[in-house]
PDB file of C-alpha atoms and ligand atoms in Angstrom:
ATOM      1  CA  MET N   9     193.410  20.921  46.226  1.00  0.00           C
ATOM      2  CA  THR N  10     193.127  17.267  45.299  1.00  0.00           C
ATOM      3  CA  THR N  11     190.755  16.020  42.611  1.00  0.00           C
ATOM      4  CA  THR N  12     188.064  13.571  43.653  1.00  0.00           C
ATOM      5  CA  VAL N  13     187.684  10.467  41.511  1.00  0.00           C
ATOM      6  CA  TYR N  14     184.815   8.148  42.350  1.00  0.00           C
ATOM      7  CA  PHE N  15     185.126   4.385  42.579  1.00  0.00           C
ATOM      8  CA  ASN N  16     184.207   1.497  44.829  1.00  0.00           C
ATOM      9  CA  ASP N  17     184.261  -2.280  44.575  1.00  0.00           C
ATOM     10  CA  ARG N  18     180.721  -2.385  43.182  1.00  0.00           C
ATOM     11  CA  TYR N  19     182.107  -1.024  39.892  1.00  0.00           C
ATOM     12  CA  THR N  20     183.487  -4.524  39.286  1.00  0.00           C
ATOM     13  CA  ALA N  21     180.614  -6.496  40.865  1.00  0.00           C
ATOM     14  CA  SER N  22     179.489  -8.360  37.757  1.00  0.00           C
ATOM     15  CA  ALA N  23     180.568 -11.955  37.205  1.00  0.00           C
ATOM     16  CA  HIS N  24     180.753 -11.017  33.529  1.00  0.00           C
ATOM     17  CA  ALA N  25     184.365 -10.004  32.951  1.00  0.00           C
ATOM     18  CA  ALA N  26     185.019  -7.487  30.176  1.00  0.00           C
ATOM     19  CA  GLU N  27     186.891  -4.227  29.867  1.00  0.00           C
ATOM     20  CA  PRO N  28     183.978  -1.983  31.007  1.00  0.00           C
ATOM     21  CA  THR N  29     183.304  -4.203  34.041  1.00  0.00           C
ATOM     22  CA  ARG N  30     186.920  -4.732  35.137  1.00  0.00           C
ATOM     23  CA  LYS N  31     189.250  -1.923  34.137  1.00  0.00           C
ATOM     24  CA  SER N  32     188.099   0.523  36.832  1.00  0.00           C
ATOM     25  CA  GLY N  33     189.517  -1.745  39.538  1.00  0.00           C
ATOM     26  CA  LEU N  34     192.890  -1.966  37.821  1.00  0.00           C
ATOM     27  CA  ILE N  35     193.008   1.808  37.361  1.00  0.00           C
ATOM     28  CA  ALA N  36     191.945   2.484  40.959  1.00  0.00           C
ATOM     29  CA  ALA N  37     194.783   0.249  42.159  1.00  0.00           C
ATOM     30  CA  THR N  38     197.261   2.690  40.595  1.00  0.00           C
ATOM     31  CA  LEU N  39     195.754   5.775  42.247  1.00  0.00           C
ATOM     32  CA  GLY N  40     196.350   5.035  45.938  1.00  0.00           C
ATOM     33  CA  ASP N  41     199.480   7.165  46.158  1.00  0.00           C
ATOM     34  CA  HIS N  42     198.592   9.709  43.499  1.00  0.00           C
ATOM     35  CA  PRO N  43     199.641  13.130  44.787  1.00  0.00           C
ATOM     36  CA  GLU N  44     196.719  14.981  43.191  1.00  0.00           C
ATOM     37  CA  VAL N  45     193.862  12.460  43.165  1.00  0.00           C
ATOM     38  CA  ARG N  46     191.654  11.306  46.017  1.00  0.00           C
ATOM     39  CA  LEU N  47     189.569   8.188  45.450  1.00  0.00           C
ATOM     40  CA  ALA N  48     186.090   8.505  46.930  1.00  0.00           C
ATOM     41  CA  ASP N  49     183.137   6.159  47.381  1.00  0.00           C
ATOM     42  CA  PRO N  50     179.975   7.301  45.549  1.00  0.00           C
ATOM     43  CA  ALA N  51     177.620   5.094  47.621  1.00  0.00           C
ATOM     44  CA  ALA N  52     175.918   8.091  49.217  1.00  0.00           C
ATOM     45  CA  HIS N  53     174.745   9.140  45.743  1.00  0.00           C
ATOM     46  CA  ARG N  54     173.276   5.747  44.828  1.00  0.00           C
ATOM     47  CA  ASP N  55     169.672   6.520  45.805  1.00  0.00           C
ATOM     48  CA  GLN N  56     169.704   9.762  43.832  1.00  0.00           C
ATOM     49  CA  ALA N  57     171.274   7.960  40.866  1.00  0.00           C
ATOM     50  CA  LEU N  58     168.388   5.470  40.939  1.00  0.00           C
ATOM     51  CA  VAL N  59     165.945   8.390  40.771  1.00  0.00           C
ATOM     52  CA  HIS N  60     167.727   9.778  37.725  1.00  0.00           C
ATOM     53  CA  LEU N  61     168.066   6.345  36.100  1.00  0.00           C
ATOM     54  CA  ALA N  62     164.278   5.966  36.411  1.00  0.00           C
ATOM     55  CA  GLU N  63     163.949   9.262  34.490  1.00  0.00           C
ATOM     56  CA  VAL N  64     166.250   7.970  31.717  1.00  0.00           C
ATOM     57  CA  HIS N  65     165.171   4.327  31.395  1.00  0.00           C
ATOM     58  CA  ASP N  66     161.802   2.658  31.331  1.00  0.00           C
ATOM     59  CA  ALA N  67     160.842   0.529  34.282  1.00  0.00           C
ATOM     60  CA  ARG N  68     160.650  -2.715  32.316  1.00  0.00           C
ATOM     61  CA  TYR N  69     164.285  -2.389  31.221  1.00  0.00           C
ATOM     62  CA  LEU N  70     165.571  -1.445  34.684  1.00  0.00           C
ATOM     63  CA  GLU N  71     163.712  -4.455  36.099  1.00  0.00           C
ATOM     64  CA  ALA N  72     165.129  -6.754  33.404  1.00  0.00           C
ATOM     65  CA  ILE N  73     168.678  -5.814  34.372  1.00  0.00           C
ATOM     66  CA  ARG N  74     167.847  -6.238  38.056  1.00  0.00           C
ATOM     67  CA  THR N  75     166.164  -9.629  37.736  1.00  0.00           C
ATOM     68  CA  GLY N  76     167.536 -11.173  34.536  1.00  0.00           C
ATOM     69  CA  GLU N  77     164.025 -11.426  33.044  1.00  0.00           C
ATOM     70  CA  PRO N  78     163.255 -11.255  30.194  1.00  0.00           C
ATOM     71  CA  PHE N  79     166.530 -12.790  29.231  1.00  0.00           C
ATOM     72  CA  GLU N  80     166.871 -11.023  25.846  1.00  0.00           C
ATOM     73  CA  LEU N  81     166.442  -7.616  27.423  1.00  0.00           C
ATOM     74  CA  ALA N  82     168.708  -8.403  30.378  1.00  0.00           C
ATOM     75  CA  GLU N  83     171.539  -9.197  27.947  1.00  0.00           C
ATOM     76  CA  SER N  84     170.742  -6.536  25.351  1.00  0.00           C
ATOM     77  CA  GLN N  85     173.993  -4.635  25.959  1.00  0.00           C
ATOM     78  CA  GLY N  86     175.965  -7.748  24.943  1.00  0.00           C
ATOM     79  CA  PHE N  87     176.977  -9.219  28.319  1.00  0.00           C
ATOM     80  CA  GLY N  88     175.936 -12.529  29.842  1.00  0.00           C
ATOM     81  CA  TRP N  89     173.536 -11.615  32.673  1.00  0.00           C
ATOM     82  CA  ASP N  90     174.350 -12.140  36.330  1.00  0.00           C
ATOM     83  CA  PRO N  91     172.996 -10.315  39.400  1.00  0.00           C
ATOM     84  CA  GLY N  92     176.143  -8.225  39.698  1.00  0.00           C
ATOM     85  CA  ILE N  93     175.433  -6.528  36.362  1.00  0.00           C
ATOM     86  CA  TYR N  94     172.734  -4.399  38.031  1.00  0.00           C
ATOM     87  CA  THR N  95     174.961  -3.616  41.015  1.00  0.00           C
ATOM     88  CA  MET N  96     177.782  -2.633  38.669  1.00  0.00           C
ATOM     89  CA  ALA N  97     175.712  -0.504  36.307  1.00  0.00           C
ATOM     90  CA  VAL N  98     173.933   1.366  39.109  1.00  0.00           C
ATOM     91  CA  GLU N  99     177.241   2.155  40.790  1.00  0.00           C
ATOM     92  CA  HIS N 100     178.868   3.430  37.582  1.00  0.00           C
ATOM     93  CA  ALA N 101     175.880   5.775  37.303  1.00  0.00           C
ATOM     94  CA  ALA N 102     176.164   6.737  40.980  1.00  0.00           C
ATOM     95  CA  GLY N 103     179.811   7.658  40.455  1.00  0.00           C
ATOM     96  CA  GLN N 104     178.989   9.893  37.525  1.00  0.00           C
ATOM     97  CA  VAL N 105     176.135  11.506  39.486  1.00  0.00           C
ATOM     98  CA  ALA N 106     178.564  12.026  42.383  1.00  0.00           C
ATOM     99  CA  ALA N 107     181.123  13.702  40.106  1.00  0.00           C
ATOM    100  CA  VAL N 108     178.489  16.093  38.758  1.00  0.00           C
ATOM    101  CA  ASN N 109     177.258  16.805  42.272  1.00  0.00           C
ATOM    102  CA  GLU N 110     180.819  17.494  43.418  1.00  0.00           C
ATOM    103  CA  VAL N 111     181.645  20.129  40.815  1.00  0.00           C
ATOM    104  CA  LEU N 112     178.271  21.850  41.197  1.00  0.00           C
ATOM    105  CA  THR N 113     178.205  21.988  44.994  1.00  0.00           C
ATOM    106  CA  THR N 114     181.752  22.161  46.368  1.00  0.00           C
ATOM    107  CA  GLY N 115     183.630  24.658  44.231  1.00  0.00           C
ATOM    108  CA  ALA N 116     185.895  21.968  42.834  1.00  0.00           C
ATOM    109  CA  ARG N 117     186.400  22.629  39.137  1.00  0.00           C
ATOM    110  CA  ILE N 118     187.056  19.001  38.203  1.00  0.00           C
ATOM    111  CA  ALA N 119     185.851  15.621  39.445  1.00  0.00           C
ATOM    112  CA  GLY N 120     185.765  12.240  37.782  1.00  0.00           C
ATOM    113  CA  SER N 121     184.397   8.748  37.996  1.00  0.00           C
ATOM    114  CA  LEU N 122     186.009   5.505  36.809  1.00  0.00           C
ATOM    115  CA  SER N 123     182.709   4.766  35.058  1.00  0.00           C
ATOM    116  CA  SER N 124     182.284   3.345  31.579  1.00  0.00           C
ATOM    117  CA  GLY N 125     179.685   1.571  29.488  1.00  0.00           C
ATOM    118  CA  GLN N 126     177.086   4.301  29.309  1.00  0.00           C
ATOM    119  CA  HIS N 127     176.649   6.400  26.162  1.00  0.00           C
ATOM    120  CA  HIS N 128     175.062   3.827  23.825  1.00  0.00           C
ATOM    121  CA  ALA N 129     172.322   2.756  26.266  1.00  0.00           C
ATOM    122  CA  ARG N 130     168.755   3.556  25.172  1.00  0.00           C
ATOM    123  CA  ARG N 131     165.613   4.221  27.156  1.00  0.00           C
ATOM    124  CA  ASP N 132     164.361   0.656  26.761  1.00  0.00           C
ATOM    125  CA  GLU N 133     167.487  -1.432  26.153  1.00  0.00           C
ATOM    126  CA  GLY N 134     171.246  -1.713  26.439  1.00  0.00           C
ATOM    127  CA  VAL N 135     173.422  -1.283  23.358  1.00  0.00           C
ATOM    128  CA  GLY N 136     177.127  -1.788  22.624  1.00  0.00           C
ATOM    129  CA  PHE N 137     178.287  -2.958  26.102  1.00  0.00           C
ATOM    130  CA  CYS N 138     176.435  -0.023  27.700  1.00  0.00           C
ATOM    131  CA  THR N 139     173.879  -1.098  30.309  1.00  0.00           C
ATOM    132  CA  PHE N 140     172.550   2.082  31.947  1.00  0.00           C
ATOM    133  CA  ASN N 141     173.158   5.580  30.618  1.00  0.00           C
ATOM    134  CA  GLY N 142     174.645   7.024  33.775  1.00  0.00           C
ATOM    135  CA  LEU N 143     175.984   9.906  31.701  1.00  0.00           C
ATOM    136  CA  ALA N 144     172.422  10.924  30.855  1.00  0.00           C
ATOM    137  CA  ALA N 145     171.360  10.233  34.451  1.00  0.00           C
ATOM    138  CA  SER N 146     174.047  12.623  35.653  1.00  0.00           C
ATOM    139  CA  THR N 147     172.590  15.430  33.526  1.00  0.00           C
ATOM    140  CA  GLY N 148     169.477  14.923  35.644  1.00  0.00           C
ATOM    141  CA  GLU N 149     171.579  15.575  38.728  1.00  0.00           C
ATOM    142  CA  ALA N 150     172.871  18.798  37.142  1.00  0.00           C
ATOM    143  CA  PHE N 151     169.319  19.997  36.492  1.00  0.00           C
ATOM    144  CA  ARG N 152     168.204  18.999  40.007  1.00  0.00           C
ATOM    145  CA  LEU N 153     170.972  21.234  41.321  1.00  0.00           C
ATOM    146  CA  GLY N 154     169.843  24.196  39.234  1.00  0.00           C
ATOM    147  CA  ALA N 155     171.934  23.926  36.066  1.00  0.00           C
ATOM    148  CA  GLU N 156     170.226  25.273  32.959  1.00  0.00           C
ATOM    149  CA  ARG N 157     172.435  23.879  30.189  1.00  0.00           C
ATOM    150  CA  VAL N 158     174.943  21.055  30.158  1.00  0.00           C
ATOM    151  CA  LEU N 159     177.563  20.333  27.482  1.00  0.00           C
ATOM    152  CA  VAL N 160     178.350  16.690  26.811  1.00  0.00           C
ATOM    153  CA  LEU N 161     181.745  16.411  25.142  1.00  0.00           C
ATOM    154  CA  ASP N 162     181.860  12.865  23.821  1.00  0.00           C
ATOM    155  CA  PHE N 163     185.277  11.966  22.419  1.00  0.00           C
ATOM    156  CA  ASP N 164     184.876   8.203  22.706  1.00  0.00           C
ATOM    157  CA  ALA N 165     185.713   6.444  19.420  1.00  0.00           C
ATOM    158  CA  HIS N 166     182.029   5.685  18.900  1.00  0.00           C
ATOM    159  CA  GLY N 167     179.015   7.946  18.647  1.00  0.00           C
ATOM    160  CA  GLY N 168     176.927   8.907  21.630  1.00  0.00           C
ATOM    161  CA  GLY N 169     173.611   8.212  19.952  1.00  0.00           C
ATOM    162  CA  GLY N 170     172.226   6.662  23.124  1.00  0.00           C
ATOM    163  CA  THR N 171     172.790   9.798  25.153  1.00  0.00           C
ATOM    164  CA  ARG N 172     171.291  11.921  22.376  1.00  0.00           C
ATOM    165  CA  SER N 173     168.195   9.729  22.278  1.00  0.00           C
ATOM    166  CA  VAL N 174     167.433  10.052  26.011  1.00  0.00           C
ATOM    167  CA  THR N 175     168.268  13.721  26.676  1.00  0.00           C
ATOM    168  CA  ASP N 176     166.645  17.031  25.681  1.00  0.00           C
ATOM    169  CA  PRO N 177     168.742  18.745  22.984  1.00  0.00           C
ATOM    170  CA  GLU N 178     167.593  22.156  24.204  1.00  0.00           C
ATOM    171  CA  ARG N 179     169.222  21.599  27.596  1.00  0.00           C
ATOM    172  CA  VAL N 180     171.898  18.988  26.890  1.00  0.00           C
ATOM    173  CA  ILE N 181     174.203  20.153  24.103  1.00  0.00           C
ATOM    174  CA  GLN N 182     176.172  17.299  22.582  1.00  0.00           C
ATOM    175  CA  VAL N 183     179.537  17.772  20.845  1.00  0.00           C
ATOM    176  CA  ASP N 184     180.802  14.458  19.537  1.00  0.00           C
ATOM    177  CA  VAL N 185     183.902  13.442  17.583  1.00  0.00           C
ATOM    178  CA  THR N 186     184.006   9.789  16.557  1.00  0.00           C
ATOM    179  CA  VAL N 187     186.401   7.703  14.502  1.00  0.00           C
ATOM    180  CA  SER N 188     184.132   4.682  14.125  1.00  0.00           C
ATOM    181  CA  PRO N 189     180.748   4.541  12.397  1.00  0.00           C
ATOM    182  CA  PHE N 190     178.897   3.027  15.365  1.00  0.00           C
ATOM    183  CA  ASP N 191     175.944   4.741  17.056  1.00  0.00           C
ATOM    184  CA  LEU N 192     176.097   7.797  14.839  1.00  0.00           C
ATOM    185  CA  TRP N 193     173.456  10.503  15.239  1.00  0.00           C
ATOM    186  CA  GLU N 194     172.255  13.573  13.370  1.00  0.00           C
ATOM    187  CA  PRO N 195     172.293  16.988  15.058  1.00  0.00           C
ATOM    188  CA  THR N 196     168.817  18.503  15.270  1.00  0.00           C
ATOM    189  CA  THR N 197     169.910  21.883  16.667  1.00  0.00           C
ATOM    190  CA  ALA N 198     172.626  24.330  15.627  1.00  0.00           C
ATOM    191  CA  ASN N 199     174.272  23.849  19.016  1.00  0.00           C
ATOM    192  CA  ASP N 200     174.981  20.144  18.543  1.00  0.00           C
ATOM    193  CA  HIS N 201     178.096  19.086  16.655  1.00  0.00           C
ATOM    194  CA  PHE N 202     178.932  15.698  15.236  1.00  0.00           C
ATOM    195  CA  GLU N 203     181.959  14.638  13.204  1.00  0.00           C
ATOM    196  CA  LEU N 204     183.137  11.229  12.035  1.00  0.00           C
ATOM    197  CA  ALA N 205     186.860  12.029  11.752  1.00  0.00           C
ATOM    198  CA  GLU N 206     189.720  10.321   9.947  1.00  0.00           C
ATOM    199  CA  ALA N 207     192.553   9.148  12.221  1.00  0.00           C
ATOM    200  CA  ASP N 208     195.080  11.413  10.488  1.00  0.00           C
ATOM    201  CA  ASP N 209     192.772  14.389  11.036  1.00  0.00           C
ATOM    202  CA  TYR N 210     191.921  13.587  14.657  1.00  0.00           C
ATOM    203  CA  LEU N 211     193.404  16.511  16.592  1.00  0.00           C
ATOM    204  CA  PRO N 212     192.165  19.055  14.033  1.00  0.00           C
ATOM    205  CA  ALA N 213     188.700  17.497  14.457  1.00  0.00           C
ATOM    206  CA  ILE N 214     189.007  17.910  18.236  1.00  0.00           C
ATOM    207  CA  ASP N 215     189.978  21.548  17.690  1.00  0.00           C
ATOM    208  CA  ARG N 216     186.964  22.083  15.428  1.00  0.00           C
ATOM    209  CA  ALA N 217     184.697  20.551  18.072  1.00  0.00           C
ATOM    210  CA  LEU N 218     186.121  22.692  20.886  1.00  0.00           C
ATOM    211  CA  ASN N 219     185.899  25.774  18.689  1.00  0.00           C
ATOM    212  CA  HIS N 220     182.260  24.944  18.048  1.00  0.00           C
ATOM    213  CA  ALA N 221     181.692  24.483  21.784  1.00  0.00           C
ATOM    214  CA  SER N 222     183.124  27.958  22.374  1.00  0.00           C
ATOM    215  CA  GLY N 223     180.277  29.379  20.305  1.00  0.00           C
ATOM    216  CA  ILE N 224     177.233  27.765  21.889  1.00  0.00           C
ATOM    217  CA  GLY N 225     176.851  30.202  24.764  1.00  0.00           C
ATOM    218  CA  ALA N 226     177.081  29.641  28.482  1.00  0.00           C
ATOM    219  CA  VAL N 227     176.878  26.165  29.947  1.00  0.00           C
ATOM    220  CA  ASP N 228     176.929  25.288  33.637  1.00  0.00           C
ATOM    221  CA  LEU N 229     178.901  22.083  33.323  1.00  0.00           C
ATOM    222  CA  VAL N 230     180.847  19.883  30.922  1.00  0.00           C
ATOM    223  CA  ILE N 231     180.430  16.134  31.122  1.00  0.00           C
ATOM    224  CA  TYR N 232     183.454  14.677  29.362  1.00  0.00           C
ATOM    225  CA  ASN N 233     183.162  11.146  27.994  1.00  0.00           C
ATOM    226  CA  ALA N 234     186.894  10.535  27.661  1.00  0.00           C
ATOM    227  CA  GLY N 235     187.078   7.304  25.658  1.00  0.00           C
ATOM    228  CA  MET N 236     190.511   5.926  24.856  1.00  0.00           C
ATOM    229  CA  ASP N 237     189.250   3.580  22.131  1.00  0.00           C
ATOM    230  CA  PRO N 238     190.356   5.859  19.263  1.00  0.00           C
ATOM    231  CA  VAL N 239     193.623   3.877  19.612  1.00  0.00           C
ATOM    232  CA  ASN N 240     191.746   1.010  17.961  1.00  0.00           C
ATOM    233  CA  ALA N 241     191.245   3.263  14.924  1.00  0.00           C
ATOM    234  CA  ARG N 242     194.930   4.244  14.557  1.00  0.00           C
ATOM    235  CA  VAL N 243     194.868   7.361  16.725  1.00  0.00           C
ATOM    236  CA  GLY N 244     198.098   7.288  18.762  1.00  0.00           C
ATOM    237  CA  ALA N 245     198.441   7.468  22.544  1.00  0.00           C
ATOM    238  CA  ALA N 246     200.468  10.669  22.143  1.00  0.00           C
ATOM    239  CA  GLU N 247     197.586  12.235  20.250  1.00  0.00           C
ATOM    240  CA  LEU N 248     195.151  11.197  22.981  1.00  0.00           C
ATOM    241  CA  ALA N 249     197.472  12.746  25.577  1.00  0.00           C
ATOM    242  CA  GLU N 250     197.428  15.928  23.527  1.00  0.00           C
ATOM    243  CA  ARG N 251     193.629  15.694  23.228  1.00  0.00           C
ATOM    244  CA  GLU N 252     193.319  15.609  27.010  1.00  0.00           C
ATOM    245  CA  ARG N 253     195.556  18.691  27.354  1.00  0.00           C
ATOM    246  CA  ARG N 254     193.506  20.580  24.785  1.00  0.00           C
ATOM    247  CA  VAL N 255     190.187  19.678  26.390  1.00  0.00           C
ATOM    248  CA  ALA N 256     191.467  20.544  29.881  1.00  0.00           C
ATOM    249  CA  ASP N 257     192.910  23.850  28.650  1.00  0.00           C
ATOM    250  CA  TRP N 258     189.682  24.658  26.833  1.00  0.00           C
ATOM    251  CA  ALA N 259     187.589  24.011  29.952  1.00  0.00           C
ATOM    252  CA  ALA N 260     189.953  26.067  32.119  1.00  0.00           C
ATOM    253  CA  THR N 261     189.825  28.975  29.669  1.00  0.00           C
ATOM    254  CA  ALA N 262     186.034  28.728  29.453  1.00  0.00           C
ATOM    255  CA  ASP N 263     185.950  28.555  33.263  1.00  0.00           C
ATOM    256  CA  VAL N 264     183.425  25.738  33.211  1.00  0.00           C
ATOM    257  CA  PRO N 265     183.518  22.774  35.611  1.00  0.00           C
ATOM    258  CA  VAL N 266     184.187  19.279  34.267  1.00  0.00           C
ATOM    259  CA  ALA N 267     182.823  15.944  35.463  1.00  0.00           C
ATOM    260  CA  TYR N 268     184.603  13.253  33.467  1.00  0.00           C
ATOM    261  CA  LEU N 269     184.130   9.529  33.002  1.00  0.00           C
ATOM    262  CA  LEU N 270     186.300   6.932  31.307  1.00  0.00           C
ATOM    263  CA  ALA N 271     184.178   5.509  28.478  1.00  0.00           C
ATOM    264  CA  GLY N 272     185.797   3.064  26.013  1.00  0.00           C
ATOM    265  CA  GLY N 273     189.175   1.373  26.277  1.00  0.00           C
ATOM    266  CA  TYR N 274     189.644  -2.169  24.960  1.00  0.00           C
ATOM    267  CA  LEU N 275     192.046  -5.050  24.526  1.00  0.00           C
ATOM    268  CA  TRP N 276     191.283  -5.301  20.794  1.00  0.00           C
ATOM    269  CA  GLY N 277     194.216  -4.779  18.447  1.00  0.00           C
ATOM    270  CA  GLY N 278     196.984  -6.150  20.651  1.00  0.00           C
ATOM    271  CA  PHE N 279     196.589  -3.881  23.678  1.00  0.00           C
ATOM    272  CA  ASP N 280     196.985  -5.336  27.170  1.00  0.00           C
ATOM    273  CA  TRP N 281     195.520  -4.317  30.534  1.00  0.00           C
ATOM    274  CA  ASP N 282     198.573  -2.200  31.372  1.00  0.00           C
ATOM    275  CA  ASP N 283     198.027  -0.292  28.136  1.00  0.00           C
ATOM    276  CA  ILE N 284     194.379   0.346  29.023  1.00  0.00           C
ATOM    277  CA  VAL N 285     195.323   1.582  32.488  1.00  0.00           C
ATOM    278  CA  ALA N 286     198.037   3.846  31.063  1.00  0.00           C
ATOM    279  CA  LEU N 287     195.673   5.300  28.480  1.00  0.00           C
ATOM    280  CA  HIS N 288     192.969   6.149  31.029  1.00  0.00           C
ATOM    281  CA  ARG N 289     195.614   7.586  33.334  1.00  0.00           C
ATOM    282  CA  LEU N 290     196.205  10.211  30.637  1.00  0.00           C
ATOM    283  CA  THR N 291     192.780  11.623  31.482  1.00  0.00           C
ATOM    284  CA  ILE N 292     193.117  11.248  35.241  1.00  0.00           C
ATOM    285  CA  ASP N 293     196.585  12.821  35.353  1.00  0.00           C
ATOM    286  CA  THR N 294     195.575  15.726  33.120  1.00  0.00           C
ATOM    287  CA  PHE N 295     192.216  16.611  34.679  1.00  0.00           C
ATOM    288  CA  VAL N 296     193.318  17.774  38.134  1.00  0.00           C
ATOM    289  CA  ASN N 297     192.209  20.782  40.126  1.00  0.00           C
TER     290      ASN N 297
HETATM  291 ZN1  LIG B 313     183.602   3.442  22.288  1.00  0.00          ZN
END
């Protein structure tokens, strides 16, 4: 059984060129002959993604991204506005909604989307290169399909405070290991878990987080925000490869489906585009059905 990974050309529709708006195309270009991965177009899930985005974001913010007005709000995530920003951000959300839909309706245990730029976005503004919180929108798809509890595993280098601020902690459990003090958040339930880890304690921190996740009770789905930006905080690529194996093994043992997305991966610190592609391929090559 191949693993479906969602992508189409709208993921790179913005004129604004940055890692979150460009890397998906470079990664997709390496997947055409992948023996275990099937690229799929999420366009059929776009309308449903817009419904869920309207549950997550207020109408004034959605309209600002669509129209460019008001200017300050349209560029609140840190990008120069152009009409393709809306197209891009909606499609990244559609891909994540499609991945959730896939694992909850087809029997596939794993699906992914080459989406990024999501977990910092707030209800009424973008933050930290994140325009729309498609990750949060995709929890809406899980609940529409009958899920009762969703686990968000957020191992991006930065905190997922945006996701926490726009989801219900009783239904969306968030387990977050960061290595950078950006967008930190405080757990308000015993189920949530947050750790700002040191680079030399990274894999033990991942183990602590997964151990915690084993104790929260049944969940219907894991959404895995598989950021590769811990490399910018001195976590090595080999450790991130090991992280992916541990997360995949944990999910297989727990027998819970996984819908993953890419999250952070940047050129900062001397990395080039090939490095970014290779890092994200660690997730794609590990998370296969
Ligand atoms: Zn990040």
